[in-house]
Amino acid sequence: MKKLAGILVTFILLCLAAAPVKAQTFPSPEWFRVRFQQAPLSERVPEPAGLRDFVTNGKLRLSLTDAIKLTLANNTNVRLNQLQYESTRFSILSAYAPFDPLFVSSFNANRSTSPTNSSLQGAQTLSSLNQNTSMGYTQTFQTGTSAGINFSASKNSSNSVFSTFNPSIFTTLNFSLSQPLLRNRGLFVNRAPIVIARRNLAQSRANFEAQVNDAVSSATNAYWDVVQARENLNVLRKSLEAAEATYQQNKRALELGALPPLDIYRSQSQVATRRVSVIQAEYQLKQSEDALRLILGVDLDPFVRALDIELVEPTEPAGELMAVDAQQAYEKAIQKRPELEALRQQLANDDTSIRVAHNGLLPDLNLSGIYSSNGQGGNRIDTTTTPPTVINFGGLGDALSQLGSFNFPVYGFTVQLRLPIRTRAAQATFGTNQINKQRDLYTLRSRQQTIRLDALNAVNQLEQAILSIAAGKLARDLAQKNLEAEQRKYELGAQTIFFVLDAQTQLQQAESSLVQSLISYQRAVTAVERATGDLLERFRVQIKEQY
């Protein structure tokens, strides 16, 4: 008994020690500055976080970094993309499923009573009771090897006088081992689903990083949209104030008789026209603010949604303006863009799938071996006496003792060859996987071309914005001087009011162009950083995983 128990315990421990599956956890991405906390799944969508921390003096006061924080914390699309990424983690657990150990046990009992038609059956009415118990453990390893151990015991009792053991107990301990020799042999082909699942997780992470990159870019552009609309409104209001001042001056001159009556309509018309522009700019600012609220998740909080937005990021860039070489930007983009990393993971999976499909073309040759031990116990009956008498009392212990001594072994092996005449399905899979790799190679090349164009366009946009800023400042200064000169000429009577109003319009246009150039520079910086894969580093956003 002790020897048998030791053998059973040792075998089970070896199987468990060799099992490849371990309890694994794949923590959700942690963000530096913005952390995505994985809460237990519930039926309610989490409330927006962190909005009221930025309320100051009845306004939602935000820097560009604050806007990025709120986007990553509250944007619905970002959250959906994050859940898609997190769901990919569980595919690794599914890939380990074929190597999960299995324990199976069963018990059944049958009692039967039947009439007899022969004295050789040992009773006029034959009554029997059969009880069977079995326990088995099976395990498939990553080498393709399948091992199992099974223990079964049966107890039979009847009222037949010819039974030499009554009740009789029969036990069997069976060891089995099976190993593929051609198809599905070795670590590679059996671990391929796990490797593919891990690459899929890395690919999903790269895709998620690209989606976060786009979300940060969209939030940044929406932020500057509001700033541009606000500054443009300020320019138009300033122009309206200048036109109203000119109109009041002309009105006083008309009252004093120093201005012809028909000349008052020109300045009055300019006031009306510029007031229309101010009204249009005010509503454009409201639309830009509503779009920013949607991206930041501000519209999810009724209290914060009603507050005005105050953006504190300066329009004028601080320090030296960015200078980027187009070739260097492209080389950096090729190295750091997450879209390319996702495609590289896909190509690696294509190679693995091709090798697995090639394995499917091989013949199926398996080697199996069994070894079992048997034991018997029970009350031994002397059937030569009338009535039959018990010679020796026994039970389950005798059967287990014989089982552990291996005095009644059964062993053997089997070699099975399955050689399909045609392997059309395997050939189709192999060919399809090769085509998939070719398609992904072209996709990679196309994406590299697109990224190169993005980098070139971003650099060109940056260079254009830098030149536009310098030209815009010069144009604004000259327009200001021209307005002062025309105003002086008008006061001296050398010019009509038309030239003053025209100079005011030119100054307003120059200031609006300068604002547009400054905002275009900020957008260009964002575009360059997005194209080169540096945008997340700028705002210190990191996606971390441990698996």
Coordinates of C-alpha atoms in Angstrom, one line a residue:
M1 CA 0.0 0.0 0.0
K2 CA 2.7 2.5 0.9
K3 CA 4.7 1.6 -2.2
L4 CA 1.6 2.2 -4.4
A5 CA 0.7 5.5 -2.7
G6 CA 4.3 6.7 -3.2
I7 CA 4.2 5.9 -6.9
L8 CA 0.9 7.7 -7.3
V9 CA 2.0 10.8 -5.5
T10 CA 5.4 10.9 -7.3
F11 CA 3.8 10.7 -10.7
I12 CA 1.2 13.3 -10.0
L13 CA 3.8 15.7 -8.6
L14 CA 6.0 15.2 -11.7
C15 CA 3.0 16.0 -14.0
L16 CA 2.2 19.1 -12.1
A17 CA 5.8 20.3 -12.0
A18 CA 6.1 19.8 -15.8
A19 CA 2.8 21.6 -16.5
P20 CA 3.5 24.8 -18.5
V21 CA 0.6 26.8 -17.2
K22 CA 1.1 29.1 -14.3
A23 CA -1.3 31.6 -12.8
Q24 CA -0.5 34.7 -14.7
T25 CA -1.8 38.2 -14.5
F26 CA -1.5 40.9 -17.1
P27 CA -1.9 44.3 -15.4
S28 CA -3.6 47.0 -17.4
P29 CA -1.4 49.9 -18.8
E30 CA -0.2 52.4 -16.1
W31 CA 0.1 56.0 -17.2
F32 CA 2.7 58.4 -15.9
R33 CA 0.7 61.5 -15.0
V34 CA -2.5 59.8 -16.1
R35 CA -3.2 56.3 -14.7
F36 CA -5.9 54.1 -16.1
Q37 CA -7.1 52.1 -13.0
Q38 CA -8.7 48.8 -13.9
A39 CA -11.8 48.7 -11.8
P40 CA -14.0 45.6 -11.4
L41 CA -16.4 45.3 -14.2
S42 CA -19.8 46.7 -13.5
E43 CA -23.0 47.6 -15.2
R44 CA -22.3 51.3 -14.8
V45 CA -19.9 53.5 -16.8
P46 CA -17.4 55.2 -14.5
E47 CA -18.0 58.9 -13.9
P48 CA -15.6 61.4 -15.5
A49 CA -12.5 61.9 -13.3
G50 CA -10.4 65.0 -12.4
L51 CA -12.6 67.7 -14.0
R52 CA -13.4 69.7 -10.9
D53 CA -9.8 69.8 -9.9
F54 CA -9.2 72.4 -12.7
V55 CA -12.1 74.7 -11.7
T56 CA -10.7 78.1 -10.6
N57 CA -12.8 81.2 -10.0
G58 CA -15.8 79.7 -11.7
K59 CA -13.9 78.7 -14.8
L60 CA -12.4 75.6 -16.2
R61 CA -8.7 76.7 -16.3
L62 CA -6.6 74.4 -18.5
S63 CA -3.1 74.3 -19.8
L64 CA -2.3 72.1 -22.8
T65 CA -0.9 69.4 -20.4
D66 CA -4.1 69.5 -18.4
A67 CA -6.1 69.0 -21.5
I68 CA -4.1 65.9 -22.4
K69 CA -4.6 64.5 -18.9
L70 CA -8.4 64.9 -19.1
T71 CA -8.4 63.4 -22.6
L72 CA -6.6 60.3 -21.5
A73 CA -8.8 60.0 -18.4
N74 CA -12.2 60.7 -19.7
N75 CA -12.3 60.4 -23.5
T76 CA -14.8 57.7 -24.5
N77 CA -12.9 56.6 -27.6
V78 CA -9.7 56.2 -25.6
R79 CA -11.4 54.1 -23.0
L80 CA -13.0 51.9 -25.7
N81 CA -9.6 51.4 -27.3
Q82 CA -8.1 50.6 -23.9
L83 CA -10.7 47.9 -23.3
Q84 CA -10.0 46.4 -26.7
Y85 CA -6.3 46.2 -25.8
E86 CA -7.0 44.7 -22.4
S87 CA -9.2 42.0 -23.9
T88 CA -6.3 40.8 -26.0
R89 CA -4.5 39.8 -22.9
F90 CA -6.8 36.8 -22.3
S91 CA -6.0 35.3 -25.6
I92 CA -2.7 34.2 -24.1
L93 CA -4.6 32.2 -21.4
S94 CA -6.7 30.6 -24.2
A95 CA -3.5 29.6 -26.0
Y96 CA -2.4 27.7 -22.9
A97 CA -5.7 25.7 -22.7
P98 CA -4.5 22.6 -24.6
F99 CA -1.9 22.1 -21.9
D100 CA -4.3 22.3 -18.9
P101 CA -4.2 19.2 -16.8
L102 CA -7.4 17.2 -16.4
F103 CA -8.7 15.1 -13.6
V104 CA -11.7 12.8 -14.2
S105 CA -13.4 10.5 -11.7
S106 CA -16.5 8.5 -11.9
F107 CA -18.5 6.0 -9.9
N108 CA -21.4 3.7 -10.9
A109 CA -23.3 0.9 -9.3
N110 CA -25.7 -1.6 -10.9
R111 CA -27.8 -4.2 -9.2
S112 CA -29.6 -6.8 -11.3
T113 CA -31.9 -9.8 -10.6
S114 CA -32.7 -12.2 -13.3
P115 CA -34.2 -15.7 -13.7
T116 CA -31.8 -18.5 -14.8
N117 CA -32.3 -21.2 -17.3
S118 CA -29.2 -23.3 -16.5
S119 CA -27.8 -24.9 -13.3
L120 CA -24.4 -23.7 -14.4
Q121 CA -25.4 -20.1 -13.4
G122 CA -25.3 -21.2 -9.8
A123 CA -28.7 -20.0 -8.6
Q124 CA -32.3 -20.3 -9.5
T125 CA -32.6 -16.5 -9.4
L126 CA -29.4 -14.8 -10.1
S127 CA -28.7 -11.6 -8.1
S128 CA -25.6 -9.5 -8.6
L129 CA -24.2 -6.1 -7.6
N130 CA -21.5 -4.4 -9.7
Q131 CA -19.8 -1.2 -8.4
N132 CA -17.1 0.6 -10.4
T133 CA -14.8 3.5 -9.5
S134 CA -12.2 5.2 -11.7
M135 CA -9.9 8.2 -11.3
G136 CA -7.7 9.6 -14.1
Y137 CA -5.2 12.4 -14.6
T138 CA -4.1 13.5 -18.1
Q139 CA -1.7 16.1 -19.2
T140 CA -0.4 17.3 -22.6
F141 CA 3.0 19.0 -22.6
Q142 CA 4.4 21.6 -24.9
T143 CA 6.6 19.0 -26.6
G144 CA 3.4 17.3 -27.9
T145 CA 3.7 14.5 -25.4
S146 CA 0.5 13.3 -23.7
A147 CA 0.8 11.4 -20.4
G148 CA -1.9 9.9 -18.3
I149 CA -2.4 7.8 -15.2
N150 CA -5.7 6.0 -14.5
F151 CA -6.8 4.0 -11.5
S152 CA -9.9 1.9 -11.6
A153 CA -11.5 -0.5 -9.1
S154 CA -14.6 -2.8 -9.5
K155 CA -16.5 -4.8 -6.9
N156 CA -18.7 -7.6 -8.0
S157 CA -20.9 -9.8 -5.7
S158 CA -23.6 -12.3 -6.6
N159 CA -25.5 -15.3 -5.1
S160 CA -24.0 -17.7 -7.6
V161 CA -22.5 -20.8 -5.9
F162 CA -19.8 -21.1 -8.6
S163 CA -18.1 -17.7 -7.7
T164 CA -14.7 -18.4 -6.3
F165 CA -14.4 -14.8 -5.0
N166 CA -17.5 -13.3 -3.6
P167 CA -17.4 -10.4 -3.4
S168 CA -14.5 -10.0 -5.8
I169 CA -12.5 -6.8 -6.0
F170 CA -10.4 -6.1 -9.1
T171 CA -8.1 -3.0 -9.4
T172 CA -6.0 -1.6 -12.3
L173 CA -3.4 1.1 -12.4
N174 CA -2.6 2.2 -15.9
F175 CA 0.2 4.5 -17.2
S176 CA 0.0 5.8 -20.7
L177 CA 2.3 7.9 -22.8
S178 CA 1.9 9.2 -26.4
Q179 CA 4.4 11.1 -28.5
P180 CA 4.0 12.4 -32.1
L181 CA 7.0 11.6 -34.2
L182 CA 6.4 13.8 -37.3
R183 CA 3.4 16.1 -37.3
N184 CA 2.9 18.2 -34.1
R185 CA 6.3 17.1 -32.7
G186 CA 8.4 19.5 -30.7
L187 CA 8.1 22.7 -28.9
F188 CA 7.7 25.1 -31.8
V189 CA 4.6 23.7 -33.4
N190 CA 2.9 23.2 -30.0
R191 CA 3.9 26.6 -28.6
A192 CA 3.0 28.4 -31.8
P193 CA -0.5 29.5 -30.5
I194 CA 1.1 30.9 -27.4
V195 CA 3.8 32.8 -29.4
I196 CA 1.2 34.1 -31.7
A197 CA -1.0 35.2 -28.8
R198 CA 1.9 37.1 -27.2
R199 CA 2.7 38.8 -30.5
N200 CA -1.0 39.7 -30.9
L201 CA -0.8 41.3 -27.5
A202 CA 2.3 43.2 -28.5
Q203 CA 0.5 44.2 -31.8
S204 CA -2.6 45.3 -29.9
R205 CA -0.4 47.4 -27.6
A206 CA 1.3 49.1 -30.6
N207 CA -2.2 49.8 -32.1
F208 CA -3.4 51.2 -28.8
E209 CA -0.3 53.4 -28.6
A210 CA -1.0 54.7 -32.1
Q211 CA -4.7 55.3 -31.1
V212 CA -3.5 57.2 -28.0
N213 CA -1.1 59.1 -30.2
D214 CA -4.0 60.2 -32.4
A215 CA -6.1 61.1 -29.4
V216 CA -3.4 63.3 -28.0
S217 CA -2.9 64.9 -31.4
S218 CA -6.7 65.5 -31.7
A219 CA -6.8 67.0 -28.3
T220 CA -3.9 69.3 -29.0
N221 CA -5.3 70.5 -32.2
A222 CA -8.7 71.1 -30.6
Y223 CA -7.0 73.1 -27.8
W224 CA -5.3 75.3 -30.4
D225 CA -8.6 75.6 -32.3
V226 CA -10.1 77.3 -29.3
V227 CA -7.0 79.5 -28.8
Q228 CA -7.1 80.6 -32.4
A229 CA -10.8 81.3 -32.3
R230 CA -10.3 83.3 -29.1
E231 CA -7.4 85.4 -30.4
N232 CA -9.2 86.0 -33.7
L233 CA -12.2 87.2 -31.7
N234 CA -10.0 89.6 -29.8
V235 CA -8.5 91.0 -33.0
L236 CA -12.0 91.5 -34.5
R237 CA -13.2 93.2 -31.3
K238 CA -10.2 95.5 -31.3
S239 CA -10.9 96.3 -35.0
L240 CA -14.6 97.0 -34.1
E241 CA -13.5 99.3 -31.3
A242 CA -11.3 101.2 -33.7
A243 CA -14.1 101.5 -36.3
E244 CA -16.5 102.7 -33.6
A245 CA -14.0 105.3 -32.4
T246 CA -13.6 106.5 -36.0
Y247 CA -17.4 106.7 -36.4
Q248 CA -17.7 108.7 -33.2
Q249 CA -15.0 111.1 -34.5
N250 CA -16.7 111.4 -37.8
K251 CA -20.0 112.0 -36.2
R252 CA -18.6 114.9 -34.2
A253 CA -17.0 116.3 -37.3
L254 CA -20.3 116.1 -39.1
E255 CA -22.0 117.9 -36.3
L256 CA -19.4 120.7 -36.5
G257 CA -19.8 120.8 -40.3
A258 CA -16.3 119.7 -41.0
L259 CA -17.4 116.5 -42.8
P260 CA -19.7 116.1 -45.8
P261 CA -23.0 114.3 -44.8
L262 CA -22.5 111.5 -47.2
D263 CA -19.0 110.5 -45.8
I264 CA -20.5 109.4 -42.5
Y265 CA -22.0 106.3 -44.1
R266 CA -18.6 104.8 -44.9
S267 CA -17.5 104.7 -41.3
Q268 CA -21.0 103.6 -40.1
S269 CA -20.9 100.8 -42.7
Q270 CA -17.6 99.6 -41.4
V271 CA -18.9 99.5 -37.8
A272 CA -21.8 97.3 -39.0
T273 CA -19.6 95.0 -41.0
R274 CA -17.1 94.5 -38.3
R275 CA -19.9 93.9 -35.7
V276 CA -21.2 91.0 -37.9
S277 CA -17.6 89.6 -38.0
V278 CA -17.5 89.7 -34.2
I279 CA -20.8 87.9 -33.9
Q280 CA -19.6 85.2 -36.3
A281 CA -16.3 84.9 -34.4
E282 CA -18.1 84.6 -31.1
Y283 CA -20.2 81.6 -32.3
Q284 CA -17.2 80.0 -33.9
L285 CA -15.5 80.2 -30.5
K286 CA -18.5 78.5 -28.9
Q287 CA -18.4 75.7 -31.4
S288 CA -14.6 75.2 -30.9
E289 CA -15.2 75.1 -27.1
D290 CA -18.0 72.6 -27.4
A291 CA -15.7 70.3 -29.6
L292 CA -13.0 70.6 -27.0
R293 CA -15.4 69.7 -24.2
L294 CA -16.4 66.6 -26.1
I295 CA -12.8 65.5 -26.5
L296 CA -11.9 66.2 -22.8
G297 CA -15.1 64.6 -21.5
V298 CA -16.2 67.9 -19.9
D299 CA -19.7 67.4 -21.4
L300 CA -20.2 64.4 -19.1
D301 CA -20.3 66.5 -15.9
P302 CA -23.3 68.9 -15.8
F303 CA -21.6 71.2 -13.3
V304 CA -18.4 71.6 -15.2
R305 CA -20.1 71.6 -18.6
A306 CA -21.8 75.0 -17.8
L307 CA -18.5 76.7 -17.0
D308 CA -16.5 78.9 -19.3
I309 CA -13.2 77.5 -20.5
E310 CA -10.0 79.5 -19.8
L311 CA -7.0 78.3 -21.8
V312 CA -3.7 79.5 -20.3
E313 CA -1.3 78.2 -22.9
P314 CA 0.5 81.2 -24.6
T315 CA 0.1 81.7 -28.3
E316 CA 3.6 82.9 -28.7
P317 CA 6.1 80.0 -28.7
A318 CA 8.7 80.2 -25.9
G319 CA 12.4 79.9 -26.7
E320 CA 13.9 79.1 -30.0
L321 CA 11.7 77.8 -32.7
M322 CA 11.9 74.1 -33.6
A323 CA 14.1 73.1 -36.5
V324 CA 13.9 69.6 -37.9
D325 CA 15.6 67.9 -40.9
A326 CA 13.2 66.0 -43.1
Q327 CA 15.5 63.0 -43.5
Q328 CA 16.1 62.7 -39.8
A329 CA 12.4 63.0 -39.1
Y330 CA 11.7 60.2 -41.5
E331 CA 14.4 57.9 -40.0
K332 CA 13.1 58.6 -36.5
A333 CA 9.5 57.9 -37.6
I334 CA 10.6 54.5 -39.1
Q335 CA 12.1 53.5 -35.8
K336 CA 9.4 54.8 -33.4
R337 CA 6.0 54.8 -35.1
P338 CA 3.8 52.2 -33.3
E339 CA 2.0 51.4 -36.5
L340 CA 5.1 49.9 -38.0
E341 CA 5.8 47.9 -34.8
A342 CA 2.3 46.4 -35.1
L343 CA 3.0 45.4 -38.7
R344 CA 6.3 43.8 -37.7
Q345 CA 4.6 41.7 -35.1
Q346 CA 2.1 40.7 -37.7
L347 CA 4.9 39.6 -40.1
A348 CA 6.5 37.6 -37.4
N349 CA 3.1 35.8 -36.8
D350 CA 2.9 35.2 -40.6
D351 CA 6.3 33.4 -40.5
T352 CA 5.1 31.3 -37.5
S353 CA 1.8 30.5 -39.3
I354 CA 3.7 29.4 -42.4
R355 CA 5.9 27.0 -40.4
V356 CA 2.8 25.6 -38.6
A357 CA 1.1 25.1 -41.9
H358 CA 4.1 23.3 -43.3
N359 CA 4.0 21.0 -40.3
G360 CA 0.4 20.1 -41.3
L361 CA 1.7 18.7 -44.5
L362 CA 3.7 16.0 -42.7
P363 CA 2.4 12.5 -42.1
D364 CA 0.8 11.7 -38.7
L365 CA 3.1 9.2 -37.0
N366 CA 2.4 8.5 -33.3
L367 CA 4.2 6.3 -30.8
S368 CA 2.1 5.2 -27.8
G369 CA 3.0 3.0 -24.8
I370 CA 1.1 1.6 -21.9
Y371 CA 2.0 -0.1 -18.6
S372 CA -0.6 -1.3 -16.2
S373 CA -0.7 -3.4 -13.0
N374 CA -3.6 -5.5 -11.8
G375 CA -4.7 -6.7 -8.4
Q376 CA -7.6 -8.9 -7.1
G377 CA -9.1 -9.3 -3.7
G378 CA -12.2 -10.4 -1.9
N379 CA -13.5 -13.4 0.0
R380 CA -12.2 -16.6 -1.5
I381 CA -14.9 -19.3 -1.7
D382 CA -14.5 -23.1 -1.7
T383 CA -17.2 -24.2 -4.3
T384 CA -16.5 -27.9 -3.8
T385 CA -18.3 -28.0 -0.5
T386 CA -22.0 -27.8 0.1
P387 CA -22.8 -25.2 1.0
P388 CA -19.8 -23.3 -0.3
T389 CA -17.5 -22.1 2.6
V390 CA -15.2 -19.1 2.9
I391 CA -11.6 -20.2 2.8
N392 CA -10.0 -16.8 3.2
F393 CA -11.4 -13.4 4.0
G394 CA -10.1 -10.5 1.9
G395 CA -11.0 -7.1 0.6
L396 CA -9.7 -3.9 -1.1
G397 CA -6.4 -4.1 0.8
D398 CA -5.4 -7.3 -0.9
A399 CA -6.2 -5.9 -4.4
L400 CA -4.2 -2.8 -3.7
S401 CA -1.3 -4.8 -2.3
Q402 CA -1.1 -6.9 -5.5
L403 CA -1.5 -3.7 -7.6
G404 CA 1.5 -2.1 -5.9
S405 CA 3.7 -5.1 -6.2
F406 CA 3.3 -5.1 -10.0
N407 CA 3.1 -8.9 -10.0
F408 CA 0.5 -8.9 -12.8
P409 CA 1.7 -6.3 -15.3
V410 CA 0.4 -5.6 -18.8
Y411 CA 2.6 -3.5 -21.1
G412 CA 3.0 -2.8 -24.7
F413 CA 3.4 -0.1 -27.4
T414 CA 1.6 1.0 -30.5
V415 CA 2.9 2.8 -33.6
Q416 CA 0.2 4.4 -35.7
L417 CA 0.8 6.0 -39.1
R418 CA -1.9 8.1 -40.8
L419 CA -0.8 8.9 -44.3
P420 CA -3.4 10.9 -46.2
I421 CA -3.4 10.4 -50.0
R422 CA -4.2 14.1 -50.5
T423 CA -3.6 17.0 -48.2
R424 CA -5.7 19.7 -49.9
A425 CA -6.8 21.4 -46.7
A426 CA -3.2 21.6 -45.4
Q427 CA -2.0 22.8 -48.8
A428 CA -4.6 25.5 -49.0
T429 CA -3.7 26.7 -45.5
F430 CA 0.0 26.8 -46.4
G431 CA -0.7 28.7 -49.6
T432 CA -3.1 31.2 -47.9
N433 CA -0.5 31.9 -45.1
Q434 CA 2.1 32.7 -47.7
I435 CA -0.2 35.1 -49.5
N436 CA -1.0 36.7 -46.2
K437 CA 2.6 37.4 -45.6
Q438 CA 3.0 38.9 -49.0
R439 CA 0.0 41.1 -48.4
D440 CA 1.4 42.2 -45.0
L441 CA 4.8 43.0 -46.7
Y442 CA 3.0 45.3 -49.1
T443 CA 1.0 46.8 -46.3
L444 CA 4.3 47.5 -44.5
R445 CA 5.7 49.2 -47.5
S446 CA 2.6 51.2 -48.0
R447 CA 2.6 52.3 -44.4
Q448 CA 6.3 53.3 -44.6
Q449 CA 5.5 55.4 -47.7
T450 CA 2.6 57.1 -45.9
I451 CA 4.7 57.7 -42.8
R452 CA 7.5 59.3 -45.0
L453 CA 4.9 61.5 -46.6
D454 CA 3.5 62.5 -43.1
A455 CA 7.0 63.3 -41.9
L456 CA 7.8 65.4 -45.0
N457 CA 4.4 67.3 -44.8
A458 CA 4.9 68.0 -41.1
V459 CA 8.4 69.3 -41.7
N460 CA 7.2 71.5 -44.6
Q461 CA 4.3 72.7 -42.5
L462 CA 6.8 73.6 -39.7
E463 CA 9.1 75.5 -42.0
Q464 CA 6.2 77.4 -43.6
A465 CA 4.9 78.3 -40.2
I466 CA 8.3 79.6 -39.0
L467 CA 8.6 81.8 -42.2
S468 CA 5.0 82.9 -41.8
I469 CA 5.6 84.1 -38.3
A470 CA 8.5 86.3 -39.3
A471 CA 6.6 87.7 -42.2
G472 CA 3.4 88.1 -40.2
K473 CA 5.1 90.2 -37.5
L474 CA 6.7 92.4 -40.1
A475 CA 3.3 92.8 -41.9
R476 CA 1.6 93.7 -38.6
D477 CA 4.2 96.3 -37.7
L478 CA 4.0 97.9 -41.2
A479 CA 0.2 97.8 -41.1
Q480 CA 0.2 99.6 -37.7
K481 CA 2.6 102.2 -39.0
N482 CA 0.5 102.7 -42.1
L483 CA -2.6 103.1 -39.9
E484 CA -0.9 105.8 -37.9
A485 CA 0.2 107.6 -41.0
E486 CA -3.2 107.5 -42.6
Q487 CA -4.8 108.7 -39.4
R488 CA -2.3 111.6 -39.3
K489 CA -3.0 112.5 -42.9
Y490 CA -6.7 112.4 -42.2
E491 CA -6.4 114.7 -39.2
L492 CA -4.4 117.1 -41.3
G493 CA -7.0 117.0 -44.1
A494 CA -4.7 115.4 -46.7
Q495 CA -6.7 112.1 -46.9
T496 CA -10.3 111.1 -46.7
I497 CA -11.7 108.7 -44.2
F498 CA -11.7 105.9 -46.7
F499 CA -7.9 105.4 -46.4
V500 CA -8.1 105.4 -42.6
L501 CA -10.8 102.7 -42.6
D502 CA -8.8 100.7 -45.2
A503 CA -5.7 100.9 -43.1
Q504 CA -7.7 99.6 -40.1
T505 CA -8.9 96.7 -42.2
Q506 CA -5.4 95.9 -43.3
L507 CA -4.2 96.0 -39.7
Q508 CA -7.0 93.6 -38.6
Q509 CA -6.1 91.2 -41.5
A510 CA -2.4 91.4 -40.6
E511 CA -3.1 90.6 -36.9
S512 CA -5.4 87.8 -37.9
S513 CA -2.7 86.4 -40.2
L514 CA -0.1 86.6 -37.4
V515 CA -2.4 84.7 -35.0
Q516 CA -3.0 82.1 -37.7
S517 CA 0.7 81.7 -38.3
L518 CA 1.4 81.3 -34.5
I519 CA -1.3 78.7 -34.2
S520 CA 0.0 77.0 -37.4
Y521 CA 3.4 76.7 -35.8
Q522 CA 1.9 75.1 -32.7
R523 CA 0.0 72.7 -34.9
A524 CA 3.1 72.0 -37.0
V525 CA 5.1 71.1 -33.8
T526 CA 2.4 68.6 -32.9
A527 CA 2.3 67.2 -36.4
V528 CA 6.1 66.7 -36.4
E529 CA 6.1 65.0 -33.0
R530 CA 3.2 62.8 -34.0
A531 CA 4.9 61.9 -37.3
T532 CA 8.2 61.0 -35.6
G533 CA 6.6 59.2 -32.6
D534 CA 7.7 61.8 -30.0
L535 CA 4.3 63.2 -29.1
L536 CA 3.6 60.9 -26.2
E537 CA 7.2 61.5 -24.8
R538 CA 6.5 65.2 -24.9
F539 CA 3.6 64.9 -22.5
R540 CA 5.3 62.0 -20.6
V541 CA 2.6 59.5 -21.4
Q542 CA 3.8 55.9 -21.1
I543 CA 2.0 52.6 -21.7
K544 CA 3.5 49.9 -19.5
E545 CA 2.7 46.2 -19.4
Q546 CA 4.1 43.2 -17.6
Y547 CA 3.2 39.8 -18.8

